Structures are given as C-alpha cells and as structure tokens.
Amino acid sequence: MKFFADTADVDAIRELNDLGLLDGVTTNPSLIKKSGRNILEVTKEICDIVDGPVSAEVTATDADEMIAEGRKLAKIADNIAVKVPLTLDGLKACKVLSGEGTMVNVTLCFSANQALLAAKAGATFISPFIGRLDDINVDGMDLIAEIRQIFDNYGFETQILAASIRTVNHVKDSAMIGADVITAPPAVIKSLANHPLTDKGLDAFLADIKAAGIKIL
Ligand code: E4P
C-alpha cells in the first residue's frame, strides 16, 4: 500500500520523505489556501522533494478549461497527477488528459457508481472521501469495499486512493480492504508508529542499558 501525504506543507512533506515513508502527495484548493503559497510555486517545490505522484487540483469547472489547466499543471514536472472533480466535465477532462499520458486523480468521489465512471474515463486514481462520509453517518469504509469489488470484477487498473482520512483506524481498515493508496495528514501517518507498550518496553530496556552499562559504539 502506498502512503501519500495530504498536505501542501513542504516542511512536513520533507520530514516524511526523509523518514522514507512517502510515496506521493495530494493537495487540494483548501490545502493550497492553508499554505498561503502560490499554487504553481508550491507544487513545483513539492514535486522536487517527492519522487512519486503529486496531485494538483484544477480550479475550472468547464471541461475545456480543466483540460487547459491540466496541461499547464502537467508541465510543472513529470510526477504531476492532475486532480479533477467527479463531474461530467471532470470525467471528460480525465479522458482527454489520460489519453495524453498525464496521470489523473478524480476527486470528490462519494459513490461506487462515480468510481466506476472514473475508471471508465481512464483515471489513474479515484479518491473516495472516507471522513466526509463518516461525518454524515455513512460508513466510508463500505464505499472502499464496494469500489474494490467492482474494480476487481472487471480488472480496472485505476488505483483506489482512500482520501479524507482522519484516524489511524481509517488507514488500517483501508489496508484490510485493499485500497491501493491512502492519503492522510502527516500527523496521522506519523501516529501509526505509536503504541503505549512500545514506549513502556523501550523505557524498561533503556533502564537496563543504563544499569548494566551496555555499550555498542
Ligand atoms: C485529498 O485528496 C482530499 O482532497 C482530502 O483528503 C480531503 O480531506 P478532508 O475531507 O479532510 O478535507
């Protein structure tokens, strides 16, 4: 399973990349706004840090404009994935941009039928939003499972990118179901390493190291 960081914070991206935990990055207009940076500049900087796909979202809602924006974004770097919304115009733009060899991430997916359309449009990634479904008392994980089954039924190669992840359990459940990628805030990715018994065990080992004067170097 691939881990993407869901952020436009270059310091956080660099930290995860240095840990060897990063396979890509996703951004969206809200994350770009939060960064306070110019979209083209910050996206270029992220692409220079990370080897894997970096999703950058179009601002247009009309297919022709999305295609023009997508072509401009794709010129930033080879690892750009153009992000388009799951609308009919977005699907049309997806088909054209994918046909030109550009990676496309279709975002704002909330149903299995939407995911099916994105796969048929040649999307590289489909982004079902787990957390936002949970927010309205719909189990986001059921959607991941439905999409997994449909894609496996027909051999679609579109990767399921579980998005809008809020908790470590979202990551585990996505992995159990077989999502290809999760994108999560850096804090969630780092907290996957946490366990109180790890901390307790390490404290005991450190005490014994000190008491016995154990040295390796
Ligand atoms: C990533 O591609 C999505 O835009 C992001 O995960 C949405 O997350 P949110 O629901 O926390 O805004």
mmCIF file of C-alpha atoms and ligand atoms in Angstrom:
data_model
loop_
_atom_site.group_PDB
_atom_site.id
_atom_site.type_symbol
_atom_site.label_atom_id
_atom_site.label_comp_id
_atom_site.label_asym_id
_atom_site.label_seq_id
_atom_site.Cartn_x
_atom_site.Cartn_y
_atom_site.Cartn_z
ATOM 1 C CA MET A 1 0.000 0.000 0.000
ATOM 2 C CA LYS A 2 1.260 3.453 -0.911
ATOM 3 C CA PHE A 3 1.251 6.381 1.525
ATOM 4 C CA PHE A 4 0.570 9.865 0.199
ATOM 5 C CA ALA A 5 0.767 12.956 2.421
ATOM 6 C CA ASP A 6 -2.387 15.049 2.249
ATOM 7 C CA THR A 7 -0.807 18.477 2.655
ATOM 8 C CA ALA A 8 0.875 21.400 0.894
ATOM 9 C CA ASP A 9 3.206 21.994 3.857
ATOM 10 C CA VAL A 10 6.678 21.486 2.356
ATOM 11 C CA ASP A 11 8.405 21.106 5.733
ATOM 12 C CA ALA A 12 6.049 18.280 6.720
ATOM 13 C CA ILE A 13 6.495 16.669 3.299
ATOM 14 C CA ARG A 14 10.277 16.864 3.578
ATOM 15 C CA GLU A 15 10.184 15.292 7.063
ATOM 16 C CA LEU A 16 8.081 12.307 5.922
ATOM 17 C CA ASN A 17 10.144 11.907 2.778
ATOM 18 C CA ASP A 18 13.349 11.831 4.854
ATOM 19 C CA LEU A 19 11.786 9.096 7.020
ATOM 20 C CA GLY A 20 11.329 7.040 3.840
ATOM 21 C CA LEU A 21 7.583 6.842 4.377
ATOM 22 C CA LEU A 22 6.333 8.843 1.431
ATOM 23 C CA ASP A 23 5.112 7.559 -1.927
ATOM 24 C CA GLY A 24 3.398 10.747 -3.066
ATOM 25 C CA VAL A 25 1.447 13.863 -2.097
ATOM 26 C CA THR A 26 -2.103 15.124 -2.574
ATOM 27 C CA THR A 27 -3.133 18.752 -2.430
ATOM 28 C CA ASN A 28 -6.463 20.492 -2.923
ATOM 29 C CA PRO A 29 -7.525 24.154 -3.059
ATOM 30 C CA SER A 30 -8.164 24.247 0.699
ATOM 31 C CA LEU A 31 -4.671 22.907 1.438
ATOM 32 C CA ILE A 32 -3.112 25.393 -1.003
ATOM 33 C CA LYS A 33 -5.036 28.202 0.737
ATOM 34 C CA LYS A 34 -3.783 26.952 4.119
ATOM 35 C CA SER A 35 -0.177 27.008 2.845
ATOM 36 C CA GLY A 36 -0.511 30.669 1.841
ATOM 37 C CA ARG A 37 1.624 29.903 -1.224
ATOM 38 C CA ASN A 38 1.187 30.327 -4.984
ATOM 39 C CA ILE A 39 -0.153 27.020 -6.361
ATOM 40 C CA LEU A 40 2.381 26.745 -9.190
ATOM 41 C CA GLU A 41 5.363 27.576 -6.968
ATOM 42 C CA VAL A 42 4.461 25.310 -4.056
ATOM 43 C CA THR A 43 3.515 22.432 -6.371
ATOM 44 C CA LYS A 44 6.888 22.687 -8.145
ATOM 45 C CA GLU A 45 8.690 22.662 -4.790
ATOM 46 C CA ILE A 46 6.759 19.564 -3.673
ATOM 47 C CA CYS A 47 7.495 17.789 -6.982
ATOM 48 C CA ASP A 48 11.206 18.457 -6.450
ATOM 49 C CA ILE A 49 11.090 16.808 -2.991
ATOM 50 C CA VAL A 50 8.979 13.727 -3.762
ATOM 51 C CA ASP A 51 9.625 11.112 -6.459
ATOM 52 C CA GLY A 52 6.035 9.794 -6.550
ATOM 53 C CA PRO A 53 2.808 11.336 -7.850
ATOM 54 C CA VAL A 54 1.889 14.836 -6.652
ATOM 55 C CA SER A 55 -1.777 15.697 -7.137
ATOM 56 C CA ALA A 56 -2.591 19.292 -8.066
ATOM 57 C CA GLU A 57 -6.239 20.247 -8.485
ATOM 58 C CA VAL A 58 -7.742 22.296 -11.315
ATOM 59 C CA THR A 59 -9.797 25.386 -10.476
ATOM 60 C CA ALA A 60 -12.132 25.324 -13.509
ATOM 61 C CA THR A 61 -15.495 23.566 -13.727
ATOM 62 C CA ASP A 62 -15.772 23.512 -17.529
ATOM 63 C CA ALA A 63 -14.077 20.578 -19.320
ATOM 64 C CA ASP A 64 -12.132 22.664 -21.850
ATOM 65 C CA GLU A 65 -10.777 24.935 -19.129
ATOM 66 C CA MET A 66 -9.933 21.948 -16.932
ATOM 67 C CA ILE A 67 -8.005 20.433 -19.827
ATOM 68 C CA ALA A 68 -6.086 23.700 -20.386
ATOM 69 C CA GLU A 69 -5.301 23.987 -16.664
ATOM 70 C CA GLY A 70 -4.364 20.305 -16.525
ATOM 71 C CA ARG A 71 -1.912 20.711 -19.405
ATOM 72 C CA LYS A 72 -0.315 23.674 -17.621
ATOM 73 C CA LEU A 73 -0.075 21.768 -14.321
ATOM 74 C CA ALA A 74 1.359 18.715 -16.102
ATOM 75 C CA LYS A 75 4.230 20.843 -17.405
ATOM 76 C CA ILE A 76 5.394 21.566 -13.833
ATOM 77 C CA ALA A 77 7.008 18.115 -13.504
ATOM 78 C CA ASP A 78 6.779 14.535 -14.746
ATOM 79 C CA ASN A 79 5.262 13.369 -11.446
ATOM 80 C CA ILE A 80 2.183 15.623 -11.539
ATOM 81 C CA ALA A 81 -1.229 13.969 -11.266
ATOM 82 C CA VAL A 82 -3.914 16.397 -12.378
ATOM 83 C CA LYS A 83 -6.856 16.358 -9.983
ATOM 84 C CA VAL A 84 -10.331 16.885 -11.426
ATOM 85 C CA PRO A 85 -13.704 16.781 -9.657
ATOM 86 C CA LEU A 86 -16.115 13.919 -10.232
ATOM 87 C CA THR A 87 -18.487 15.771 -12.549
ATOM 88 C CA LEU A 88 -19.334 15.003 -16.164
ATOM 89 C CA ASP A 89 -16.960 17.793 -17.214
ATOM 90 C CA GLY A 90 -14.295 16.381 -14.916
ATOM 91 C CA LEU A 91 -14.700 12.918 -16.449
ATOM 92 C CA LYS A 92 -14.399 14.382 -19.951
ATOM 93 C CA ALA A 93 -11.218 16.194 -18.924
ATOM 94 C CA CYS A 94 -9.964 12.972 -17.317
ATOM 95 C CA LYS A 95 -10.411 11.043 -20.557
ATOM 96 C CA VAL A 96 -8.546 13.659 -22.614
ATOM 97 C CA LEU A 97 -5.684 14.214 -20.155
ATOM 98 C CA SER A 98 -5.248 10.461 -19.528
ATOM 99 C CA GLY A 99 -5.143 9.939 -23.285
ATOM 100 C CA GLU A 100 -2.255 12.391 -23.452
ATOM 101 C CA GLY A 101 -0.323 10.307 -20.911
ATOM 102 C CA THR A 102 -0.960 12.556 -17.914
ATOM 103 C CA MET A 103 -1.804 10.941 -14.559
ATOM 104 C CA VAL A 104 -5.293 11.966 -13.425
ATOM 105 C CA ASN A 105 -6.757 11.797 -9.921
ATOM 106 C CA VAL A 106 -10.568 12.046 -9.905
ATOM 107 C CA THR A 107 -11.597 13.573 -6.600
ATOM 108 C CA LEU A 108 -14.734 14.154 -4.526
ATOM 109 C CA CYS A 109 -15.969 10.577 -5.022
ATOM 110 C CA PHE A 110 -18.818 9.542 -2.736
ATOM 111 C CA SER A 111 -20.369 6.541 -4.534
ATOM 112 C CA ALA A 112 -19.311 3.305 -6.231
ATOM 113 C CA ASN A 113 -21.039 4.364 -9.449
ATOM 114 C CA GLN A 114 -18.953 7.541 -9.526
ATOM 115 C CA ALA A 115 -15.816 5.426 -9.121
ATOM 116 C CA LEU A 116 -16.936 3.163 -11.968
ATOM 117 C CA LEU A 117 -17.271 6.196 -14.248
ATOM 118 C CA ALA A 118 -13.800 7.443 -13.274
ATOM 119 C CA ALA A 119 -12.283 4.051 -14.081
ATOM 120 C CA LYS A 120 -14.002 4.024 -17.470
ATOM 121 C CA ALA A 121 -12.626 7.537 -18.098
ATOM 122 C CA GLY A 122 -9.100 6.176 -17.592
ATOM 123 C CA ALA A 123 -8.363 7.740 -14.196
ATOM 124 C CA THR A 124 -5.028 6.820 -12.635
ATOM 125 C CA PHE A 125 -6.518 7.364 -9.158
ATOM 126 C CA ILE A 126 -10.038 7.586 -7.772
ATOM 127 C CA SER A 127 -10.361 9.413 -4.450
ATOM 128 C CA PRO A 128 -13.285 8.254 -2.284
ATOM 129 C CA PHE A 129 -13.645 10.612 0.718
ATOM 130 C CA ILE A 130 -13.990 8.398 3.790
ATOM 131 C CA GLY A 131 -14.041 11.016 6.548
ATOM 132 C CA ARG A 132 -16.653 13.223 4.924
ATOM 133 C CA LEU A 133 -18.971 10.197 4.583
ATOM 134 C CA ASP A 134 -18.391 9.271 8.231
ATOM 135 C CA ASP A 135 -19.297 12.886 9.090
ATOM 136 C CA ILE A 136 -22.820 12.299 7.747
ATOM 137 C CA ASN A 137 -23.186 8.887 9.429
ATOM 138 C CA VAL A 138 -22.420 6.851 6.291
ATOM 139 C CA ASP A 139 -19.657 4.251 6.685
ATOM 140 C CA GLY A 140 -16.907 5.448 4.343
ATOM 141 C CA MET A 141 -15.215 2.067 4.552
ATOM 142 C CA ASP A 142 -18.218 0.363 2.905
ATOM 143 C CA LEU A 143 -17.573 2.551 -0.141
ATOM 144 C CA ILE A 144 -13.920 1.464 -0.324
ATOM 145 C CA ALA A 145 -15.037 -2.186 -0.182
ATOM 146 C CA GLU A 146 -17.641 -1.699 -2.942
ATOM 147 C CA ILE A 147 -15.148 0.004 -5.246
ATOM 148 C CA ARG A 148 -12.531 -2.708 -4.570
ATOM 149 C CA GLN A 149 -15.024 -5.413 -5.570
ATOM 150 C CA ILE A 150 -16.159 -3.604 -8.726
ATOM 151 C CA PHE A 151 -12.608 -2.853 -9.890
ATOM 152 C CA ASP A 152 -11.572 -6.465 -9.235
ATOM 153 C CA ASN A 153 -14.654 -7.799 -11.069
ATOM 154 C CA TYR A 154 -13.603 -6.048 -14.258
ATOM 155 C CA GLY A 155 -9.837 -5.715 -13.884
ATOM 156 C CA PHE A 156 -9.872 -1.911 -13.818
ATOM 157 C CA GLU A 157 -6.360 -0.606 -13.184
ATOM 158 C CA THR A 158 -7.485 2.684 -11.621
ATOM 159 C CA GLN A 159 -5.939 2.859 -8.158
ATOM 160 C CA ILE A 160 -8.221 3.332 -5.150
ATOM 161 C CA LEU A 161 -6.831 6.293 -3.218
ATOM 162 C CA ALA A 162 -8.602 6.399 0.143
ATOM 163 C CA ALA A 163 -8.879 10.109 0.981
ATOM 164 C CA SER A 164 -10.323 12.345 3.691
ATOM 165 C CA ILE A 165 -8.618 10.106 6.247
ATOM 166 C CA ARG A 166 -8.927 11.319 9.810
ATOM 167 C CA THR A 167 -7.801 8.424 12.016
ATOM 168 C CA VAL A 168 -5.265 5.614 12.226
ATOM 169 C CA ASN A 169 -8.159 3.139 12.033
ATOM 170 C CA HIS A 170 -9.108 4.584 8.632
ATOM 171 C CA VAL A 171 -5.599 3.612 7.481
ATOM 172 C CA LYS A 172 -5.800 0.077 8.898
ATOM 173 C CA ASP A 173 -9.296 -0.547 7.554
ATOM 174 C CA SER A 174 -8.290 0.752 4.099
ATOM 175 C CA ALA A 175 -5.330 -1.633 4.134
ATOM 176 C CA MET A 176 -7.516 -4.582 5.217
ATOM 177 C CA ILE A 177 -9.944 -3.937 2.362
ATOM 178 C CA GLY A 178 -7.184 -3.486 -0.191
ATOM 179 C CA ALA A 179 -7.143 0.197 -1.085
ATOM 180 C CA ASP A 180 -4.080 0.828 -3.261
ATOM 181 C CA VAL A 181 -3.170 4.138 -1.626
ATOM 182 C CA ILE A 182 -4.113 6.172 1.424
ATOM 183 C CA THR A 183 -3.633 9.903 1.609
ATOM 184 C CA ALA A 184 -3.561 11.265 5.136
ATOM 185 C CA PRO A 185 -2.420 14.319 7.075
ATOM 186 C CA PRO A 186 1.254 13.945 8.127
ATOM 187 C CA ALA A 187 0.250 13.765 11.821
ATOM 188 C CA VAL A 188 -1.917 10.688 11.131
ATOM 189 C CA ILE A 189 0.868 8.970 9.174
ATOM 190 C CA LYS A 190 3.407 9.580 11.948
ATOM 191 C CA SER A 191 0.996 8.440 14.674
ATOM 192 C CA LEU A 192 0.758 4.995 13.025
ATOM 193 C CA ALA A 193 4.044 4.260 14.825
ATOM 194 C CA ASN A 194 2.608 4.976 18.287
ATOM 195 C CA HIS A 195 1.868 2.275 20.842
ATOM 196 C CA PRO A 196 1.982 2.684 24.652
ATOM 197 C CA LEU A 197 3.512 -0.782 25.083
ATOM 198 C CA THR A 198 6.332 0.195 22.704
ATOM 199 C CA ASP A 199 7.036 3.265 24.869
ATOM 200 C CA LYS A 200 6.823 1.229 28.086
ATOM 201 C CA GLY A 201 9.046 -1.530 26.732
ATOM 202 C CA LEU A 202 11.643 0.921 25.474
ATOM 203 C CA ASP A 203 11.746 2.703 28.850
ATOM 204 C CA ALA A 204 12.468 -0.643 30.548
ATOM 205 C CA PHE A 205 15.201 -1.536 28.050
ATOM 206 C CA LEU A 206 16.824 1.899 28.429
ATOM 207 C CA ALA A 207 16.831 1.500 32.212
ATOM 208 C CA ASP A 208 18.576 -1.878 31.874
ATOM 209 C CA ILE A 209 21.070 -0.468 29.351
ATOM 210 C CA LYS A 210 21.973 2.248 31.828
ATOM 211 C CA ALA A 211 22.090 -0.121 34.833
ATOM 212 C CA ALA A 212 24.293 -2.662 33.034
ATOM 213 C CA GLY A 213 26.423 -0.073 31.215
ATOM 214 C CA ILE A 214 25.735 -1.790 27.869
ATOM 215 C CA LYS A 215 27.621 -0.115 25.004
ATOM 216 C CA ILE A 216 27.868 -0.956 21.315
ATOM 217 C CA LEU A 217 29.831 2.008 19.914
HETATM 218 C C1 E4P B 1 -7.292 14.539 -0.862
HETATM 219 O O1 E4P B 1 -7.071 14.237 -1.990
HETATM 220 C C2 E4P B 1 -8.546 15.148 -0.413
HETATM 221 O O2 E4P B 1 -8.750 16.398 -1.015
HETATM 222 C C3 E4P B 1 -8.537 15.250 1.089
HETATM 223 O O3 E4P B 1 -8.168 14.001 1.621
HETATM 224 C C4 E4P B 1 -9.852 15.740 1.690
HETATM 225 O O4 E4P B 1 -9.758 15.653 3.083
HETATM 226 P P1 E4P B 1 -10.770 16.408 4.064
HETATM 227 O O5 E4P B 1 -12.108 15.778 3.938
HETATM 228 O O6 E4P B 1 -10.173 16.214 5.422
HETATM 229 O O7 E4P B 1 -10.784 17.864 3.633
#
